[in-house]
Amino acid sequence: MEFTLLIVIIVLALIFDYINGFHDAANAIATVVATKVLSPFQAVVWAAFFNFLAYWVFGFGVADTVAKTANTMDINLVVILAGVIAAIIWNLFTWWQGIPSSSSHTLIGGFAGAAIAHAGFGVVSWYKEGADGGMPSGVLIIVAFIILAPLLGAIMSYLISIWLLNASKKSIYPKIFTASLMILTIWFVESQMIYFDQIEKPRFDSPFWSVAFESHNIKWFLVAFIVLSISTFCLIFSSLNLNQATAWLKKMQLLSSAAFSLGHGGNDSQKVMGIIAAAVAVYIHTSGVAQESLPTWLDVVLPNDEGAFKMPTWIPLACYSAIAAGTLSGGWKIVKTMGSKITKVTSFEGVAAETAGALTLYFTEHFKVPVSTTHTITGSIIGVGLTKRVSAVRWGMTVSLLWAWVLTIPISAILAAIIYYIFSIFI
């Protein structure tokens, strides 16, 4: 019975991941579709490819955080089953209504709600201080980023927009600023690098290729590439006429949407990995099966105080494949909301919003915070709208979205608790 429940949870978790893909496809493709840089079909193929490519870029930091949402020693598989089903129901409802709610918060709310119904509020990891002064974790931190993620996205996209606007002027000062930013970016990324003698398991014998393809380093290479690409454009922006600038911005939008799709795949797929890892840990605890006697495809070790965390390769591969397949299916109702109902988006706004969204996702993933890609890109779109005028943002629509964000975790939690109580009668 326990093993059957585990298989059902894994299958449902991957179905949720697929739904997450088409529910959140709009986050990555709305601006490129709205600006007609790509057709809808081209856009979803483009986004799906980079969703899957994220497998080679990101580690398991966010999966680690999600797996620790509730103490796996105090829950059972029915808790996780109820949480995943509640997340699927809320995701499908908001997709049907065209509401860009957070799939991430739906999953975490469902997991936490079912856990509370089973063992009380103490079973949930509400707040835990970070090791060695690092970023704290817990559900309260995730809740805080309901506000912080879109705020960071909005601030970053506003600043990028102001930077681009000033770069279009024939003045030496924007160029000095851009050159200084390029130097600062190179210095910062170099300081974040992991070199050959620090890599625990090098992928290659060659130090160069091992450093180049270390997943931690790839992420920072991408940050540098994004910032340096925009900087290069800013250095020549003032010498371009309107048609040339528009053509350049449309090409850059391909880069920015690809960067955001990478962040979307890396951030959201890890949440499902965390749920599957937690389910395996609960199965080991409740079934009494020894870790050593498990088949290799279930050889999962949850994070502990030493930071150990491992999972078989099929889990991340399946999760990244599922979210990419979901993105290919599209989510056209939400595309309309994100691409036109918040503010009018041009290629200029698209580049600024997607770049800001991508950088926000990369940095939050670095700190193992499972933020919402939906909230992040919505905030970024609002930020570019504010550079025109406050009234350029359709605040009525924005307030409606904010209500959906705030209600997602409690509604998912209540729904999961109800499903848990019903299941407990029969299972």
Short mmCIF file of C-alpha atoms in Angstrom, two decimals:
data_model
loop_
_atom_site.label_atom_id
_atom_site.label_comp_id
_atom_site.label_asym_id
_atom_site.label_seq_id
_atom_site.Cartn_x
_atom_site.Cartn_y
_atom_site.Cartn_z
CA MET A 1 0.00 0.00 0.00
CA GLU A 2 2.77 2.44 0.97
CA PHE A 3 4.72 1.77 -2.20
CA THR A 4 1.59 2.20 -4.35
CA LEU A 5 0.93 5.57 -2.67
CA LEU A 6 4.52 6.62 -3.38
CA ILE A 7 4.17 5.80 -7.09
CA VAL A 8 0.82 7.68 -7.24
CA ILE A 9 2.44 10.74 -5.61
CA ILE A 10 5.37 10.69 -8.05
CA VAL A 11 3.00 10.47 -11.04
CA LEU A 12 0.74 13.25 -9.70
CA ALA A 13 3.76 15.43 -8.89
CA LEU A 14 4.94 15.15 -12.50
CA ILE A 15 1.39 15.92 -13.70
CA PHE A 16 1.49 19.02 -11.49
CA ASP A 17 4.85 19.92 -13.05
CA TYR A 18 3.30 19.59 -16.51
CA ILE A 19 0.35 21.82 -15.47
CA ASN A 20 2.85 24.27 -13.98
CA GLY A 21 4.48 24.45 -17.43
CA PHE A 22 1.37 25.46 -19.35
CA HIS A 23 0.04 27.55 -16.44
CA ASP A 24 3.28 29.53 -16.24
CA ALA A 25 4.20 29.47 -19.95
CA ALA A 26 2.78 32.97 -20.14
CA ASN A 27 5.44 34.25 -17.74
CA ALA A 28 8.20 33.57 -20.25
CA ILE A 29 6.42 34.13 -23.57
CA ALA A 30 3.81 36.85 -22.95
CA THR A 31 6.07 39.77 -23.85
CA VAL A 32 7.65 38.17 -26.95
CA VAL A 33 4.15 37.28 -28.21
CA ALA A 34 2.72 40.72 -27.35
CA THR A 35 5.56 42.45 -29.24
CA LYS A 36 5.29 39.97 -32.17
CA VAL A 37 8.97 39.04 -31.92
CA LEU A 38 7.87 35.40 -32.12
CA SER A 39 4.61 33.73 -33.08
CA PRO A 40 2.80 31.94 -30.21
CA PHE A 41 3.99 28.53 -31.44
CA GLN A 42 7.60 29.69 -31.89
CA ALA A 43 7.50 31.30 -28.44
CA VAL A 44 6.39 28.16 -26.58
CA VAL A 45 9.00 26.02 -28.39
CA TRP A 46 11.66 28.59 -27.51
CA ALA A 47 10.57 28.72 -23.84
CA ALA A 48 10.23 24.93 -23.53
CA PHE A 49 13.75 24.39 -24.88
CA PHE A 50 15.27 26.69 -22.26
CA ASN A 51 13.04 25.25 -19.52
CA PHE A 52 14.68 21.89 -20.18
CA LEU A 53 18.17 23.36 -20.64
CA ALA A 54 17.96 24.57 -17.02
CA TYR A 55 18.72 20.98 -15.97
CA TRP A 56 22.42 21.64 -16.70
CA VAL A 57 22.49 25.09 -15.10
CA PHE A 58 20.90 24.92 -11.65
CA GLY A 59 21.61 22.81 -8.59
CA PHE A 60 19.11 21.58 -6.00
CA GLY A 61 18.99 24.53 -3.57
CA VAL A 62 15.28 25.29 -4.05
CA ALA A 63 14.42 21.56 -3.97
CA ASP A 64 16.27 21.41 -0.65
CA THR A 65 14.08 24.22 0.79
CA VAL A 66 10.79 22.74 -0.45
CA ALA A 67 11.66 19.27 0.87
CA LYS A 68 12.08 20.82 4.34
CA THR A 69 8.68 22.60 4.34
CA ALA A 70 7.42 20.02 6.87
CA ASN A 71 9.29 17.57 9.10
CA THR A 72 9.18 14.32 7.12
CA MET A 73 9.52 12.28 10.34
CA ASP A 74 6.10 13.53 11.53
CA ILE A 75 3.96 13.10 8.39
CA ASN A 76 2.81 10.28 6.12
CA LEU A 77 2.31 9.81 2.40
CA VAL A 78 -1.38 10.77 2.60
CA VAL A 79 -0.25 14.27 3.65
CA ILE A 80 1.88 14.69 0.51
CA LEU A 81 -0.82 13.13 -1.70
CA ALA A 82 -3.44 15.59 -0.38
CA GLY A 83 -1.05 18.52 -0.86
CA VAL A 84 -0.26 17.65 -4.48
CA ILE A 85 -3.94 17.08 -5.38
CA ALA A 86 -4.93 20.42 -3.80
CA ALA A 87 -2.16 22.15 -5.78
CA ILE A 88 -3.37 20.59 -9.04
CA ILE A 89 -7.00 21.65 -8.38
CA TRP A 90 -6.10 25.28 -7.57
CA ASN A 91 -3.70 25.51 -10.52
CA LEU A 92 -6.32 24.24 -12.97
CA PHE A 93 -8.97 26.59 -11.53
CA THR A 94 -6.75 29.69 -11.82
CA TRP A 95 -5.65 28.66 -15.32
CA TRP A 96 -9.32 28.26 -16.35
CA GLN A 97 -10.04 31.74 -14.96
CA GLY A 98 -6.95 33.21 -16.68
CA ILE A 99 -5.42 34.26 -13.33
CA PRO A 100 -1.59 34.18 -13.24
CA SER A 101 -1.36 32.80 -9.69
CA SER A 102 1.75 31.16 -8.28
CA SER A 103 2.16 27.44 -8.93
CA SER A 104 5.02 27.49 -6.43
CA HIS A 105 2.94 28.86 -3.58
CA THR A 106 0.08 26.53 -4.50
CA LEU A 107 2.34 23.52 -4.01
CA ILE A 108 3.91 24.78 -0.78
CA GLY A 109 0.53 25.87 0.61
CA GLY A 110 -0.96 22.47 -0.17
CA PHE A 111 1.95 20.61 1.41
CA ALA A 112 1.88 22.77 4.56
CA GLY A 113 -1.93 22.66 4.90
CA ALA A 114 -2.13 18.87 4.75
CA ALA A 115 0.80 18.58 7.18
CA ILE A 116 -0.93 20.89 9.68
CA ALA A 117 -4.16 18.87 9.38
CA HIS A 118 -2.17 15.73 10.17
CA ALA A 119 0.15 16.83 12.99
CA GLY A 120 -0.59 20.45 13.92
CA PHE A 121 1.22 23.72 13.28
CA GLY A 122 4.46 22.54 14.87
CA VAL A 123 5.18 20.12 12.01
CA VAL A 124 5.75 22.98 9.54
CA SER A 125 9.16 24.62 9.26
CA TRP A 126 8.02 28.23 9.72
CA TYR A 127 11.41 29.87 10.16
CA LYS A 128 14.96 28.60 10.38
CA GLU A 129 18.06 30.75 10.64
CA GLY A 130 20.58 30.36 7.85
CA ALA A 131 23.85 28.56 8.50
CA ASP A 132 26.85 30.85 9.08
CA GLY A 133 24.74 33.97 8.71
CA GLY A 134 23.28 32.81 5.38
CA MET A 135 19.75 33.26 4.08
CA PRO A 136 17.09 31.98 6.54
CA SER A 137 14.51 29.49 5.28
CA GLY A 138 10.99 28.36 6.11
CA VAL A 139 7.41 29.06 5.08
CA LEU A 140 7.46 32.61 6.52
CA ILE A 141 10.39 33.51 4.24
CA ILE A 142 8.48 32.09 1.25
CA VAL A 143 5.41 34.13 2.26
CA ALA A 144 7.56 37.27 2.59
CA PHE A 145 8.68 36.84 -1.02
CA ILE A 146 5.06 37.12 -2.18
CA ILE A 147 5.78 40.84 -1.75
CA LEU A 148 9.56 40.89 -2.13
CA ALA A 149 9.82 38.96 -5.45
CA PRO A 150 7.55 41.30 -7.49
CA LEU A 151 9.04 44.30 -5.66
CA LEU A 152 12.59 43.22 -6.58
CA GLY A 153 11.46 42.56 -10.15
CA ALA A 154 9.77 45.97 -10.35
CA ILE A 155 12.75 47.86 -8.95
CA MET A 156 15.22 46.05 -11.20
CA SER A 157 13.12 46.51 -14.36
CA TYR A 158 12.58 50.19 -13.52
CA LEU A 159 16.34 50.72 -13.12
CA ILE A 160 17.13 48.81 -16.33
CA SER A 161 14.54 50.90 -18.20
CA ILE A 162 16.03 54.15 -16.88
CA TRP A 163 19.49 52.89 -17.86
CA LEU A 164 18.32 52.11 -21.41
CA LEU A 165 16.49 55.44 -21.75
CA ASN A 166 19.58 57.40 -20.73
CA ALA A 167 21.80 55.27 -22.98
CA SER A 168 19.70 56.40 -25.97
CA LYS A 169 20.87 60.00 -25.41
CA LYS A 170 24.02 61.39 -27.00
CA SER A 171 25.86 61.98 -23.73
CA ILE A 172 29.15 60.64 -22.40
CA TYR A 173 27.86 60.00 -18.86
CA PRO A 174 25.63 56.98 -19.65
CA LYS A 175 28.59 55.41 -21.48
CA ILE A 176 30.88 55.96 -18.48
CA PHE A 177 28.25 54.38 -16.24
CA THR A 178 27.84 51.42 -18.62
CA ALA A 179 31.59 50.81 -18.86
CA SER A 180 31.88 50.96 -15.06
CA LEU A 181 29.01 48.48 -14.73
CA MET A 182 30.72 46.08 -17.14
CA ILE A 183 33.91 46.15 -15.07
CA LEU A 184 31.93 45.70 -11.84
CA THR A 185 30.00 42.76 -13.31
CA ILE A 186 33.17 40.97 -14.43
CA TRP A 187 34.70 41.48 -10.98
CA PHE A 188 31.57 40.26 -9.15
CA VAL A 189 31.09 37.16 -11.30
CA GLU A 190 34.77 36.26 -10.97
CA SER A 191 34.43 36.49 -7.17
CA GLN A 192 31.52 34.00 -7.26
CA MET A 193 33.35 31.40 -9.34
CA ILE A 194 34.23 27.93 -8.09
CA TYR A 195 37.65 26.88 -9.37
CA PHE A 196 38.99 23.39 -10.09
CA ASP A 197 40.51 22.74 -6.65
CA GLN A 198 37.13 23.60 -5.03
CA ILE A 199 35.02 21.25 -7.18
CA GLU A 200 34.16 18.06 -5.26
CA LYS A 201 33.34 15.97 -8.34
CA PRO A 202 34.84 17.49 -11.51
CA ARG A 203 32.98 16.53 -14.69
CA PHE A 204 36.16 16.46 -16.80
CA ASP A 205 39.86 15.80 -16.37
CA SER A 206 40.57 19.20 -17.85
CA PRO A 207 40.49 21.99 -15.21
CA PHE A 208 39.26 24.47 -17.85
CA TRP A 209 36.24 22.42 -18.96
CA SER A 210 35.41 21.37 -15.40
CA VAL A 211 35.28 25.01 -14.29
CA ALA A 212 33.41 26.08 -17.44
CA PHE A 213 30.70 23.43 -17.05
CA GLU A 214 30.29 23.50 -13.27
CA SER A 215 26.56 24.27 -12.80
CA HIS A 216 27.27 26.95 -10.17
CA ASN A 217 29.61 28.73 -12.59
CA ILE A 218 27.29 28.43 -15.60
CA LYS A 219 24.64 30.41 -13.72
CA TRP A 220 27.08 33.26 -13.07
CA PHE A 221 28.40 33.11 -16.64
CA LEU A 222 24.79 33.67 -17.75
CA VAL A 223 24.42 36.65 -15.41
CA ALA A 224 27.58 38.15 -16.88
CA PHE A 225 26.47 37.42 -20.44
CA ILE A 226 23.07 39.07 -19.89
CA VAL A 227 24.49 42.22 -18.26
CA LEU A 228 27.38 42.53 -20.74
CA SER A 229 25.04 42.05 -23.73
CA ILE A 230 22.75 44.85 -22.59
CA SER A 231 25.80 46.99 -21.76
CA THR A 232 27.18 46.53 -25.27
CA PHE A 233 23.84 47.61 -26.72
CA CYS A 234 23.78 50.65 -24.41
CA LEU A 235 27.21 51.74 -25.66
CA ILE A 236 25.92 51.92 -29.27
CA PHE A 237 22.26 52.80 -28.55
CA SER A 238 22.67 56.57 -29.09
CA SER A 239 24.17 56.02 -32.55
CA LEU A 240 21.19 53.99 -33.83
CA ASN A 241 18.11 55.35 -35.58
CA LEU A 242 14.62 54.25 -34.48
CA ASN A 243 14.36 51.32 -36.89
CA GLN A 244 17.84 50.04 -36.06
CA ALA A 245 17.20 50.32 -32.31
CA THR A 246 13.89 48.45 -32.64
CA ALA A 247 15.55 45.68 -34.64
CA TRP A 248 18.28 45.34 -32.00
CA LEU A 249 15.76 45.31 -29.16
CA LYS A 250 13.77 42.53 -30.82
CA LYS A 251 16.92 40.41 -31.11
CA MET A 252 17.74 41.13 -27.49
CA GLN A 253 14.24 40.07 -26.49
CA LEU A 254 15.08 36.58 -27.68
CA LEU A 255 18.01 36.59 -25.26
CA SER A 256 16.00 38.00 -22.34
CA SER A 257 13.07 35.59 -22.82
CA ALA A 258 15.51 32.66 -23.03
CA ALA A 259 17.19 33.81 -19.81
CA PHE A 260 13.82 34.06 -18.06
CA SER A 261 12.75 30.62 -19.32
CA LEU A 262 15.97 29.18 -17.88
CA GLY A 263 15.14 30.77 -14.53
CA HIS A 264 11.54 29.53 -14.72
CA GLY A 265 12.62 25.95 -15.44
CA GLY A 266 15.36 26.01 -12.79
CA ASN A 267 13.16 27.49 -10.09
CA ASP A 268 9.84 25.73 -10.62
CA SER A 269 11.07 22.23 -11.51
CA GLN A 270 13.05 22.08 -8.30
CA LYS A 271 9.88 22.49 -6.23
CA VAL A 272 8.51 19.25 -7.65
CA MET A 273 11.89 17.57 -7.09
CA GLY A 274 11.63 18.61 -3.44
CA ILE A 275 8.14 17.11 -3.11
CA ILE A 276 9.25 13.80 -4.69
CA ALA A 277 12.35 13.69 -2.46
CA ALA A 278 10.17 14.34 0.63
CA ALA A 279 7.77 11.56 -0.46
CA VAL A 280 10.63 9.05 -0.74
CA ALA A 281 11.92 10.07 2.70
CA VAL A 282 8.44 9.63 4.23
CA TYR A 283 8.08 6.24 2.50
CA ILE A 284 11.38 5.07 4.03
CA HIS A 285 10.29 6.27 7.48
CA THR A 286 6.71 4.91 7.45
CA SER A 287 7.34 1.61 5.67
CA GLY A 288 10.36 0.61 7.73
CA VAL A 289 12.38 -0.18 4.60
CA ALA A 290 16.10 0.27 5.12
CA GLN A 291 17.78 2.90 2.94
CA GLU A 292 20.38 0.32 1.86
CA SER A 293 17.74 -2.09 0.54
CA LEU A 294 16.01 0.49 -1.67
CA PRO A 295 16.41 0.23 -5.45
CA THR A 296 18.92 2.72 -6.86
CA TRP A 297 16.13 4.73 -8.52
CA LEU A 298 14.84 5.61 -5.03
CA ASP A 299 18.24 6.46 -3.52
CA VAL A 300 17.28 9.87 -2.14
CA VAL A 301 19.03 11.56 0.78
CA LEU A 302 17.25 14.59 2.22
CA PRO A 303 19.27 17.64 3.34
CA ASN A 304 20.73 17.46 6.84
CA ASP A 305 22.84 19.70 9.03
CA GLU A 306 25.93 18.83 6.99
CA GLY A 307 24.11 19.89 3.82
CA ALA A 308 24.03 16.44 2.21
CA PHE A 309 21.33 16.17 -0.44
CA LYS A 310 21.24 13.77 -3.35
CA MET A 311 18.71 12.28 -5.70
CA PRO A 312 18.88 9.88 -8.66
CA THR A 313 19.26 11.52 -12.08
CA TRP A 314 15.80 10.45 -13.30
CA ILE A 315 14.03 12.81 -10.85
CA PRO A 316 15.46 16.12 -12.17
CA LEU A 317 15.32 14.82 -15.75
CA ALA A 318 11.65 13.86 -15.38
CA CYS A 319 10.79 17.18 -13.69
CA TYR A 320 12.54 19.32 -16.32
CA SER A 321 10.97 17.25 -19.12
CA ALA A 322 7.47 17.59 -17.61
CA ILE A 323 7.66 21.38 -17.21
CA ALA A 324 9.08 21.75 -20.74
CA ALA A 325 6.23 19.60 -22.16
CA GLY A 326 3.72 21.71 -20.25
CA THR A 327 5.21 24.93 -21.60
CA LEU A 328 4.85 23.50 -25.13
CA SER A 329 1.11 23.18 -24.45
CA GLY A 330 0.88 26.93 -23.79
CA GLY A 331 -1.53 28.83 -21.58
CA TRP A 332 -3.13 31.40 -23.84
CA LYS A 333 -5.63 32.87 -21.37
CA ILE A 334 -2.81 33.92 -19.05
CA VAL A 335 -0.67 35.11 -21.99
CA LYS A 336 -3.37 37.70 -22.73
CA THR A 337 -3.39 38.89 -19.10
CA MET A 338 0.39 39.15 -18.83
CA GLY A 339 1.03 40.55 -22.31
CA SER A 340 -1.56 43.30 -22.52
CA LYS A 341 -3.83 43.71 -19.49
CA ILE A 342 -1.19 44.95 -17.02
CA THR A 343 0.46 47.53 -19.31
CA LYS A 344 1.18 47.94 -23.02
CA VAL A 345 4.44 46.13 -23.76
CA THR A 346 6.92 46.99 -26.55
CA SER A 347 10.26 45.34 -27.28
CA PHE A 348 11.93 47.94 -25.06
CA GLU A 349 9.69 47.05 -22.10
CA GLY A 350 9.99 43.34 -22.93
CA VAL A 351 13.79 43.37 -22.71
CA ALA A 352 13.77 45.30 -19.43
CA ALA A 353 11.04 43.16 -17.81
CA GLU A 354 12.42 39.76 -18.85
CA THR A 355 16.00 40.69 -17.97
CA ALA A 356 14.92 41.93 -14.54
CA GLY A 357 12.81 38.81 -14.02
CA ALA A 358 15.65 36.50 -15.03
CA LEU A 359 18.22 38.19 -12.78
CA THR A 360 15.77 38.13 -9.84
CA LEU A 361 15.18 34.38 -10.34
CA TYR A 362 18.91 33.65 -10.61
CA PHE A 363 19.74 35.50 -7.40
CA THR A 364 16.83 34.05 -5.39
CA GLU A 365 17.74 30.55 -6.61
CA HIS A 366 21.29 31.21 -5.43
CA PHE A 367 19.89 31.88 -1.94
CA LYS A 368 17.62 28.77 -2.16
CA VAL A 369 14.41 30.82 -1.96
CA PRO A 370 11.50 29.25 -3.93
CA VAL A 371 9.95 32.42 -5.33
CA SER A 372 7.08 32.66 -7.78
CA THR A 373 8.07 33.23 -11.40
CA THR A 374 4.56 34.63 -11.92
CA HIS A 375 4.99 37.26 -9.21
CA THR A 376 8.49 38.11 -10.42
CA ILE A 377 7.60 38.79 -14.06
CA THR A 378 4.39 40.61 -13.12
CA GLY A 379 6.37 42.94 -10.88
CA SER A 380 8.92 43.42 -13.66
CA ILE A 381 6.19 44.37 -16.16
CA ILE A 382 4.76 46.86 -13.64
CA GLY A 383 8.25 48.33 -13.16
CA VAL A 384 8.68 49.13 -16.86
CA GLY A 385 5.16 50.56 -16.97
CA LEU A 386 6.07 52.99 -14.20
CA THR A 387 8.88 54.50 -16.30
CA LYS A 388 6.23 55.90 -18.66
CA ARG A 389 3.78 57.14 -16.02
CA VAL A 390 1.96 55.71 -13.04
CA SER A 391 -1.32 55.62 -15.00
CA ALA A 392 0.31 53.41 -17.68
CA VAL A 393 -0.14 50.49 -15.28
CA ARG A 394 -3.68 49.14 -15.11
CA TRP A 395 -3.90 49.12 -11.32
CA GLY A 396 -7.37 47.54 -11.22
CA MET A 397 -5.99 44.40 -12.87
CA THR A 398 -2.88 44.55 -10.68
CA VAL A 399 -4.93 44.66 -7.46
CA SER A 400 -6.97 41.65 -8.65
CA LEU A 401 -3.73 39.73 -9.25
CA LEU A 402 -2.45 40.73 -5.81
CA TRP A 403 -5.56 39.26 -4.18
CA ALA A 404 -5.00 36.01 -6.07
CA TRP A 405 -1.39 35.91 -4.85
CA VAL A 406 -2.28 36.57 -1.20
CA LEU A 407 -5.08 33.99 -1.20
CA THR A 408 -3.18 31.21 -2.99
CA ILE A 409 -1.32 29.78 0.03
CA PRO A 410 -4.26 29.84 2.50
CA ILE A 411 -6.78 28.50 -0.04
CA SER A 412 -4.39 25.73 -1.13
CA ALA A 413 -3.71 24.91 2.52
CA ILE A 414 -7.42 24.72 3.44
CA LEU A 415 -8.21 22.67 0.33
CA ALA A 416 -5.36 20.26 1.13
CA ALA A 417 -6.53 19.90 4.73
CA ILE A 418 -10.06 19.01 3.57
CA ILE A 419 -8.70 16.47 1.06
CA TYR A 420 -6.45 15.01 3.77
CA TYR A 421 -9.39 14.51 6.16
CA ILE A 422 -11.41 12.82 3.42
CA PHE A 423 -8.52 10.54 2.42
CA SER A 424 -7.82 9.65 6.05
CA ILE A 425 -11.26 8.02 6.25
CA PHE A 426 -10.48 5.63 3.39
CA ILE A 427 -6.67 5.21 3.43
#
